[in-house]
Amino acid sequence: MNSVGVKALYLTKLKDIAKKAKILNVTGIKAASYCESDGYINASLVMKFYFREAKKMGVKILEKTKVVDVLKENGQLLG
């Protein structure tokens, strides 16, 4: 990645990996790359955005509802 202008670290020591990714279970990891300029998302906020935008388009959202079937037609999701 450094060869294309992305400043990244290649980590091979578990203690270094664990330091960079504090919530990650590093058991079994042999190596990792770390790029300080990479972004991250808040999954909860992303879902709130999708819900809001879907409702604007007329989608009915049923929360805390068991899914019993997925309706598709010609490869398109219907409900």
Coordinates of C-alpha atoms in Angstrom, one line a residue:
M1 CA 0.0 0.0 0.0
N2 CA 2.9 2.3 0.7
S3 CA 4.0 2.0 -2.9
V4 CA 0.8 3.7 -4.1
G5 CA 0.9 6.5 -1.6
V6 CA -1.2 5.0 1.3
K7 CA 0.8 5.2 4.5
A8 CA 0.1 1.8 6.2
L9 CA 1.8 -0.3 8.7
Y10 CA 2.3 -4.1 8.4
L11 CA 2.0 -5.5 11.9
T12 CA 3.2 -9.0 12.8
K13 CA 3.3 -8.8 16.6
L14 CA 0.0 -9.5 18.5
K15 CA 0.7 -6.8 21.1
D16 CA 1.0 -4.2 18.2
I17 CA -2.1 -5.4 16.6
A18 CA -4.0 -5.4 19.8
K19 CA -2.8 -1.8 20.5
K20 CA -4.2 -0.6 17.2
A21 CA -7.5 -2.5 17.4
K22 CA -8.4 -2.4 21.0
I23 CA -11.8 -4.2 20.6
L24 CA -10.5 -6.9 18.3
N25 CA -9.9 -10.4 19.6
V26 CA -6.5 -11.0 18.2
T27 CA -6.3 -14.7 19.0
G28 CA -5.0 -16.6 16.0
I29 CA -4.2 -13.5 14.0
K30 CA -0.8 -13.8 12.3
A31 CA -0.5 -10.3 10.8
A32 CA -2.5 -7.2 10.1
S33 CA -2.3 -3.9 8.2
Y34 CA -3.2 -0.6 9.8
C35 CA -3.8 2.6 8.0
E36 CA -4.3 5.6 10.2
S37 CA -6.2 7.5 7.5
D38 CA -8.8 4.8 7.1
G39 CA -12.3 5.7 8.2
Y40 CA -14.9 3.9 10.3
I41 CA -18.6 4.0 10.6
N42 CA -21.1 3.8 13.4
A43 CA -23.4 0.9 12.3
S44 CA -26.3 2.2 14.4
L45 CA -26.2 5.6 12.7
V46 CA -26.0 4.0 9.2
M47 CA -29.1 1.9 10.0
K48 CA -31.0 5.0 11.2
F49 CA -30.1 6.7 7.9
Y50 CA -31.3 3.7 5.9
F51 CA -34.6 3.6 7.9
R52 CA -35.2 7.3 7.4
E53 CA -34.5 7.2 3.7
A54 CA -36.6 4.1 3.2
K55 CA -39.6 5.6 5.0
K56 CA -39.3 8.7 2.7
M57 CA -39.6 6.3 -0.3
G58 CA -42.8 4.8 1.2
V59 CA -41.3 1.6 2.7
K60 CA -43.2 0.2 5.7
I61 CA -40.7 -0.9 8.4
L62 CA -41.8 -3.5 10.9
E63 CA -39.4 -3.6 13.8
K64 CA -39.2 -6.5 16.3
T65 CA -41.1 -8.6 13.8
K66 CA -40.1 -12.2 12.9
V67 CA -39.2 -12.8 9.3
V68 CA -41.0 -15.9 8.0
D69 CA -40.4 -15.4 4.2
V70 CA -38.5 -13.3 1.7
L71 CA -40.4 -12.3 -1.4
K72 CA -38.4 -12.0 -4.6
E73 CA -39.4 -11.7 -8.2
N74 CA -37.0 -11.7 -11.2
G75 CA -34.1 -11.3 -8.8
Q76 CA -35.7 -8.2 -7.1
L77 CA -36.5 -8.1 -3.4
L78 CA -40.2 -7.4 -2.9
G79 CA -40.7 -7.8 0.8

